[in-house]
C-alpha cells in the first residue's frame, strides 16, 4: 500500500468509525477504514437488544440492524475497508503503521480519525479476594459469549455495577433462563439509563441494591457465592451489613475505558477525567491532523451520539486533509465543582462550541454556568442532570486570552 | 377517592427519559411530565397494558455462527416476555439465515425476525 493514496484514515469500524468514514467520503475525501475484527459493526454486533437509531433513523433498531444501516450507507461510497487490520502505531508526525492480511504498511494519510471505542474495566482492577474461580466475567464478555457464541455463562447470577452493560445483561440472562439474584451498585443512584433500569430490572423484578458492593467471591473451581455489604457515603463497607448470596456467576460491570494506546504512544495529550484524548471543538487532538470521536474520545450513552460525533469528525478530517489548519493558542476548558468532565477540553479562538459534560452526582433544577476570569459567559437551567446522561451547553466564539473557561454547576 | 396513589415511571420512547407521573382520577388517567404526545401515550399504555419488543437469539444449525440475533416483529405484552423467551429457545434455524427472515411464528404472540445473517459453513 503506497502512502497518501487516501486522505482520511479511520481507525475502527464501529458506530463512530462507520459514520466518520461515510461523512469523510461525502465530503470528497478518499477514505480508508481499518477494522481489527473480521467484520464491521464493532460492539453493535453483540448488542442484540433494541433502542438504537432513535436519533439517527427515527426507529428503534437492534445493534446488528443499526450496524447494517450504517454499512449499507457506505456501500455507495468509495470508502476502502480493510478488515482483520490493526493499526499498530501512530507516529507523532502522523505516519501510521498498519498490519493487515496484505502485509505491513506505513501510511501517510492526510488526516486520521481515532474511533477505537472502549474496553471494559476488569475484575482484576477491583483487587477483590477470590481463588479465581471460573464464572467471573465482565458484562461485555458475557454478552459476547451469549449473543455471538451461543454459550450460557451461568444459571444463578449476581451483577456488580449498574451501568448499562450490566443492566442489559441482567435482562438478557433472565430471558435465557438464568436467575439473576440482584444488581449491586456502589453509589446511591444507578449508573445506567433510567429506561434500562425500568426495562431490564423492574420488568423482571430483579432487585437493584444501591450503596452495595461485593467484598469477596467464594468458590474454588467455580463461583459458589459472593459476600456483599452495604457501603457508606465514603463507599467503604459498613461493618455488620455483610451477607452471602449463593450464585455460580458474577458479572462485573464497573466502567468503560476509552481505548487509547495509539493516542498515548503518539504523544497525544490525555484527559484523566474522560480517559480519552484532549480535543478542541473541531475534535482534533493535540496531534495535528488526528481527530477522535465516539467512545474512544469519551464514553457515550447512546450509539447514535457516537455516530453523530463520528460524522462530525469525518467531515472535519476531510476538510483538514484538503487544507490543513494550524493550531491556535487554545483556551483551556475546566470542569468545576460537580462537573466531572467537559469535552472539548480546549477551544480554538474565534469559533463557537458545544460543550458536552457530565456531573458527578444527580442534580435537580441545576444551574450550569460557563465563566471566564470571573465573568459569566452563558448559563442554562437543567430540570434534571445525572452522571449517566451526557448534557450539552453552547458557548459563543471567544477571544484569545490566558483565562480558562470554567464550567460549573451551582 | 382522594388519596389515589400516583405512579411514577420513566418514559422510554426517546432518550430524554421524561419523568412521568400518572394519576388514576375519576375522569380517567392524568399524566404529568410528558415532553411530547408519544410520552403521554406511553404512560397511558404502560399503566394499563405494558408492551415490549422481544429481542434475543435463535440457535442455528449448519452455519458459520451458532446463533443469529432476532427480534419480535411487534411488541408483546410485558408479562409474556418469558413465555416468548422459552418458545424462542426451542427453535433451531437452518443456515443460511438472511437478515429480515421470519424464523418462526409464535401463535398469538409475534413472529421472530432475524436481525443479522448467518452464512452456511
mmCIF file of N, CA, C and O in Angstrom, chain A residues 95-151:
data_model
loop_
_atom_site.group_PDB
_atom_site.id
_atom_site.type_symbol
_atom_site.label_atom_id
_atom_site.label_comp_id
_atom_site.label_asym_id
_atom_site.label_seq_id
_atom_site.Cartn_x
_atom_site.Cartn_y
_atom_site.Cartn_z
ATOM 1 N N UNK A 95 2.470 9.539 10.659
ATOM 2 C CA UNK A 95 2.592 8.289 9.905
ATOM 3 C C UNK A 95 1.944 7.156 10.692
ATOM 4 O O UNK A 95 2.020 7.121 11.920
ATOM 5 N N UNK A 96 1.356 6.214 9.965
ATOM 6 C CA UNK A 96 0.579 5.138 10.590
ATOM 7 C C UNK A 96 1.136 3.781 10.189
ATOM 8 O O UNK A 96 1.340 3.508 9.010
ATOM 9 N N UNK A 97 1.353 2.914 11.173
ATOM 10 C CA UNK A 97 1.809 1.549 10.922
ATOM 11 C C UNK A 97 0.608 0.629 10.978
ATOM 12 O O UNK A 97 -0.070 0.548 12.001
ATOM 13 N N UNK A 98 0.380 -0.084 9.881
ATOM 14 C CA UNK A 98 -0.810 -0.925 9.767
ATOM 15 C C UNK A 98 -0.420 -2.352 9.438
ATOM 16 O O UNK A 98 0.406 -2.600 8.556
ATOM 17 N N UNK A 99 -1.024 -3.289 10.163
ATOM 18 C CA UNK A 99 -0.816 -4.711 9.883
ATOM 19 C C UNK A 99 -2.136 -5.287 9.412
ATOM 20 O O UNK A 99 -3.140 -5.201 10.103
ATOM 21 N N UNK A 100 -2.135 -5.879 8.218
ATOM 22 C CA UNK A 100 -3.373 -6.404 7.655
ATOM 23 C C UNK A 100 -3.062 -7.680 6.893
ATOM 24 O O UNK A 100 -1.905 -8.025 6.711
ATOM 25 N N UNK A 101 -4.088 -8.375 6.415
ATOM 26 C CA UNK A 101 -3.829 -9.577 5.627
ATOM 27 C C UNK A 101 -2.930 -9.326 4.412
ATOM 28 O O UNK A 101 -2.282 -10.249 3.932
ATOM 29 N N UNK A 102 -2.884 -8.085 3.928
ATOM 30 C CA UNK A 102 -1.975 -7.856 2.786
ATOM 31 C C UNK A 102 -0.567 -7.508 3.215
ATOM 32 O O UNK A 102 0.297 -7.269 2.384
ATOM 33 N N UNK A 103 -0.309 -7.473 4.539
ATOM 34 C CA UNK A 103 1.054 -7.249 4.997
ATOM 35 C C UNK A 103 1.191 -6.046 5.903
ATOM 36 O O UNK A 103 0.222 -5.563 6.477
ATOM 37 N N UNK A 104 2.407 -5.579 6.007
ATOM 38 C CA UNK A 104 2.730 -4.469 6.900
ATOM 39 C C UNK A 104 2.935 -3.217 6.062
ATOM 40 O O UNK A 104 3.663 -3.252 5.080
ATOM 41 N N UNK A 105 2.262 -2.134 6.430
ATOM 42 C CA UNK A 105 2.446 -0.895 5.668
ATOM 43 C C UNK A 105 2.663 0.274 6.599
ATOM 44 O O UNK A 105 2.185 0.275 7.727
ATOM 45 N N UNK A 106 3.391 1.272 6.086
ATOM 46 C CA UNK A 106 3.485 2.546 6.787
ATOM 47 C C UNK A 106 2.814 3.572 5.895
ATOM 48 O O UNK A 106 3.240 3.775 4.758
ATOM 49 N N UNK A 107 1.756 4.173 6.403
ATOM 50 C CA UNK A 107 0.927 5.046 5.590
ATOM 51 C C UNK A 107 1.070 6.489 6.032
ATOM 52 O O UNK A 107 1.435 6.763 7.172
ATOM 53 N N UNK A 108 0.764 7.392 5.104
ATOM 54 C CA UNK A 108 0.782 8.812 5.443
ATOM 55 C C UNK A 108 -0.525 9.446 5.028
ATOM 56 O O UNK A 108 -0.605 10.119 4.000
ATOM 57 N N UNK A 109 -1.575 9.241 5.820
ATOM 58 C CA UNK A 109 -2.863 9.849 5.459
ATOM 59 C C UNK A 109 -2.828 11.351 5.707
ATOM 60 O O UNK A 109 -1.998 11.838 6.470
ATOM 61 N N UNK A 110 -3.730 12.050 5.066
ATOM 62 C CA UNK A 110 -3.831 13.492 5.285
ATOM 63 C C UNK A 110 -4.386 13.794 6.670
ATOM 64 O O UNK A 110 -4.051 14.797 7.285
ATOM 65 N N UNK A 111 -5.245 12.907 7.156
ATOM 66 C CA UNK A 111 -5.829 13.073 8.488
ATOM 67 C C UNK A 111 -6.257 11.706 8.998
ATOM 68 O O UNK A 111 -6.439 10.771 8.212
ATOM 69 N N UNK A 112 -6.380 11.599 10.306
ATOM 70 C CA UNK A 112 -6.775 10.338 10.943
ATOM 71 C C UNK A 112 -7.963 10.595 11.855
ATOM 72 O O UNK A 112 -8.015 11.644 12.512
ATOM 73 N N UNK A 113 -8.909 9.660 11.885
ATOM 74 C CA UNK A 113 -9.966 9.718 12.893
ATOM 75 C C UNK A 113 -9.809 8.498 13.790
ATOM 76 O O UNK A 113 -9.851 7.357 13.318
ATOM 77 N N UNK A 114 -9.604 8.746 15.070
ATOM 78 C CA UNK A 114 -9.475 7.669 16.044
ATOM 79 C C UNK A 114 -10.866 7.303 16.540
ATOM 80 O O UNK A 114 -11.552 8.138 17.133
ATOM 81 N N UNK A 115 -11.276 6.063 16.280
ATOM 82 C CA UNK A 115 -12.627 5.632 16.668
ATOM 83 C C UNK A 115 -12.554 4.211 17.205
ATOM 84 O O UNK A 115 -13.323 3.336 16.798
ATOM 85 N N UNK A 116 -11.636 3.999 18.149
ATOM 86 C CA UNK A 116 -11.369 2.647 18.637
ATOM 87 C C UNK A 116 -12.348 2.155 19.690
ATOM 88 O O UNK A 116 -12.280 1.012 20.117
ATOM 89 N N UNK A 117 -13.197 3.034 20.166
ATOM 90 C CA UNK A 117 -14.172 2.584 21.159
ATOM 91 C C UNK A 117 -13.566 2.404 22.540
ATOM 92 O O UNK A 117 -12.568 3.025 22.882
ATOM 93 N N UNK A 118 -14.192 1.550 23.328
ATOM 94 C CA UNK A 118 -13.812 1.357 24.728
ATOM 95 C C UNK A 118 -13.463 -0.086 25.019
ATOM 96 O O UNK A 118 -13.839 -0.985 24.289
ATOM 97 N N UNK A 119 -12.796 -0.274 26.122
ATOM 98 C CA UNK A 119 -12.698 -1.603 26.705
ATOM 99 C C UNK A 119 -13.381 -1.525 28.063
ATOM 100 O O UNK A 119 -13.698 -0.448 28.544
ATOM 101 N N UNK A 120 -13.609 -2.671 28.677
ATOM 102 C CA UNK A 120 -14.263 -2.673 29.988
ATOM 103 C C UNK A 120 -13.230 -2.691 31.103
ATOM 104 O O UNK A 120 -12.157 -3.283 30.954
ATOM 105 N N UNK A 121 -13.597 -2.082 32.194
ATOM 106 C CA UNK A 121 -12.778 -2.204 33.390
ATOM 107 C C UNK A 121 -12.883 -3.652 33.865
ATOM 108 O O UNK A 121 -13.969 -4.237 33.875
ATOM 109 N N UNK A 122 -11.746 -4.214 34.244
ATOM 110 C CA UNK A 122 -11.735 -5.655 34.503
ATOM 111 C C UNK A 122 -11.991 -5.978 35.965
ATOM 112 O O UNK A 122 -11.846 -5.131 36.843
ATOM 113 N N UNK A 123 -12.339 -7.236 36.222
ATOM 114 C CA UNK A 123 -12.481 -7.734 37.592
ATOM 115 C C UNK A 123 -11.155 -7.576 38.330
ATOM 116 O O UNK A 123 -11.127 -7.240 39.512
ATOM 117 N N UNK A 124 -10.064 -7.821 37.642
ATOM 118 C CA UNK A 124 -8.741 -7.754 38.280
ATOM 119 C C UNK A 124 -8.481 -6.373 38.864
ATOM 120 O O UNK A 124 -7.831 -6.257 39.906
ATOM 121 N N UNK A 125 -9.006 -5.343 38.209
ATOM 122 C CA UNK A 125 -8.732 -3.990 38.684
ATOM 123 C C UNK A 125 -9.437 -3.695 40.004
ATOM 124 O O UNK A 125 -9.126 -2.717 40.671
ATOM 125 N N UNK A 126 -10.395 -4.550 40.379
ATOM 126 C CA UNK A 126 -11.110 -4.317 41.637
ATOM 127 C C UNK A 126 -10.312 -4.823 42.837
ATOM 128 O O UNK A 126 -10.652 -4.537 43.982
ATOM 129 N N UNK A 127 -9.284 -5.614 42.559
ATOM 130 C CA UNK A 127 -8.441 -6.186 43.612
ATOM 131 C C UNK A 127 -9.323 -6.830 44.692
ATOM 132 O O UNK A 127 -9.282 -6.457 45.865
ATOM 133 N N UNK A 128 -10.121 -7.775 44.270
ATOM 134 C CA UNK A 128 -11.072 -8.412 45.166
ATOM 135 C C UNK A 128 -10.603 -9.825 45.506
ATOM 136 O O UNK A 128 -10.172 -10.558 44.610
ATOM 137 N N UNK A 129 -10.676 -10.204 46.778
ATOM 138 C CA UNK A 129 -10.201 -11.542 47.143
ATOM 139 C C UNK A 129 -11.040 -12.626 46.488
ATOM 140 O O UNK A 129 -12.270 -12.566 46.463
ATOM 141 N N UNK A 130 -10.340 -13.651 45.966
ATOM 142 C CA UNK A 130 -11.018 -14.825 45.431
ATOM 143 C C UNK A 130 -9.948 -15.847 45.110
ATOM 144 O O UNK A 130 -8.757 -15.542 45.088
ATOM 145 N N UNK A 131 -10.389 -17.074 44.853
ATOM 146 C CA UNK A 131 -9.456 -18.119 44.413
ATOM 147 C C UNK A 131 -9.437 -18.161 42.892
ATOM 148 O O UNK A 131 -8.994 -19.164 42.311
ATOM 149 N N UNK A 132 -9.911 -17.094 42.272
ATOM 150 C CA UNK A 132 -10.040 -17.033 40.813
ATOM 151 C C UNK A 132 -10.833 -18.205 40.252
ATOM 152 O O UNK A 132 -10.384 -18.908 39.349
ATOM 153 N N UNK A 133 -12.055 -18.409 40.792
ATOM 154 C CA UNK A 133 -12.873 -19.493 40.262
ATOM 155 C C UNK A 133 -13.411 -19.134 38.884
ATOM 156 O O UNK A 133 -13.458 -17.956 38.520
ATOM 157 N N UNK A 134 -13.812 -20.169 38.141
ATOM 158 C CA UNK A 134 -14.490 -19.931 36.868
ATOM 159 C C UNK A 134 -15.850 -19.317 37.164
ATOM 160 O O UNK A 134 -16.436 -19.556 38.213
ATOM 161 N N UNK A 135 -16.342 -18.528 36.234
ATOM 162 C CA UNK A 135 -17.680 -17.959 36.400
ATOM 163 C C UNK A 135 -17.684 -16.466 36.673
ATOM 164 O O UNK A 135 -18.726 -15.887 36.967
ATOM 165 N N UNK A 136 -16.523 -15.842 36.588
ATOM 166 C CA UNK A 136 -16.458 -14.380 36.734
ATOM 167 C C UNK A 136 -16.199 -13.797 35.346
ATOM 168 O O UNK A 136 -15.211 -14.132 34.696
ATOM 169 N N UNK A 137 -17.107 -12.918 34.911
ATOM 170 C CA UNK A 137 -16.961 -12.307 33.584
ATOM 171 C C UNK A 137 -17.210 -10.813 33.680
ATOM 172 O O UNK A 137 -18.008 -10.373 34.490
ATOM 173 N N UNK A 138 -16.589 -10.068 32.798
ATOM 174 C CA UNK A 138 -17.065 -8.696 32.637
ATOM 175 C C UNK A 138 -18.380 -8.806 31.864
ATOM 176 O O UNK A 138 -18.589 -9.755 31.106
ATOM 177 N N UNK A 139 -19.277 -7.864 32.079
ATOM 178 C CA UNK A 139 -20.606 -7.950 31.466
ATOM 179 C C UNK A 139 -20.527 -8.015 29.953
ATOM 180 O O UNK A 139 -21.294 -8.731 29.305
ATOM 181 N N UNK A 140 -19.599 -7.281 29.365
ATOM 182 C CA UNK A 140 -19.462 -7.266 27.903
ATOM 183 C C UNK A 140 -18.941 -8.586 27.361
ATOM 184 O O UNK A 140 -19.329 -9.025 26.274
ATOM 185 N N UNK A 141 -18.045 -9.220 28.137
ATOM 186 C CA UNK A 141 -17.555 -10.535 27.717
ATOM 187 C C UNK A 141 -18.695 -11.540 27.767
ATOM 188 O O UNK A 141 -18.859 -12.352 26.845
ATOM 189 N N UNK A 142 -19.487 -11.483 28.833
ATOM 190 C CA UNK A 142 -20.641 -12.375 28.935
ATOM 191 C C UNK A 142 -21.590 -12.130 27.759
ATOM 192 O O UNK A 142 -22.127 -13.071 27.161
ATOM 193 N N UNK A 143 -21.764 -10.855 27.400
ATOM 194 C CA UNK A 143 -22.643 -10.516 26.278
ATOM 195 C C UNK A 143 -22.134 -11.140 24.984
ATOM 196 O O UNK A 143 -22.901 -11.689 24.189
ATOM 197 N N UNK A 144 -20.835 -11.081 24.781
ATOM 198 C CA UNK A 144 -20.252 -11.666 23.578
ATOM 199 C C UNK A 144 -20.442 -13.183 23.571
ATOM 200 O O UNK A 144 -20.809 -13.779 22.565
ATOM 201 N N UNK A 145 -20.201 -13.811 24.709
ATOM 202 C CA UNK A 145 -20.322 -15.266 24.794
ATOM 203 C C UNK A 145 -21.762 -15.712 24.528
ATOM 204 O O UNK A 145 -21.992 -16.682 23.793
ATOM 205 N N UNK A 146 -22.713 -15.025 25.115
ATOM 206 C CA UNK A 146 -24.113 -15.413 24.959
ATOM 207 C C UNK A 146 -24.619 -15.079 23.565
ATOM 208 O O UNK A 146 -25.230 -15.917 22.894
ATOM 209 N N UNK A 147 -24.359 -13.856 23.106
ATOM 210 C CA UNK A 147 -25.002 -13.379 21.886
ATOM 211 C C UNK A 147 -24.276 -13.733 20.599
ATOM 212 O O UNK A 147 -24.905 -13.792 19.544
ATOM 213 N N UNK A 148 -22.970 -13.946 20.668
ATOM 214 C CA UNK A 148 -22.245 -14.295 19.449
ATOM 215 C C UNK A 148 -21.837 -15.762 19.425
ATOM 216 O O UNK A 148 -21.847 -16.404 18.382
ATOM 217 N N UNK A 149 -21.472 -16.291 20.603
ATOM 218 C CA UNK A 149 -21.022 -17.678 20.642
ATOM 219 C C UNK A 149 -22.143 -18.644 20.999
ATOM 220 O O UNK A 149 -21.964 -19.860 20.889
ATOM 221 N N UNK A 150 -23.262 -18.127 21.473
ATOM 222 C CA UNK A 150 -24.366 -19.010 21.840
ATOM 223 C C UNK A 150 -24.078 -19.852 23.065
ATOM 224 O O UNK A 150 -24.589 -20.972 23.201
ATOM 225 N N UNK A 151 -23.264 -19.340 23.969
ATOM 226 C CA UNK A 151 -22.917 -20.070 25.184
ATOM 227 C C UNK A 151 -23.589 -19.428 26.384
ATOM 228 O O UNK A 151 -23.663 -18.216 26.478
#
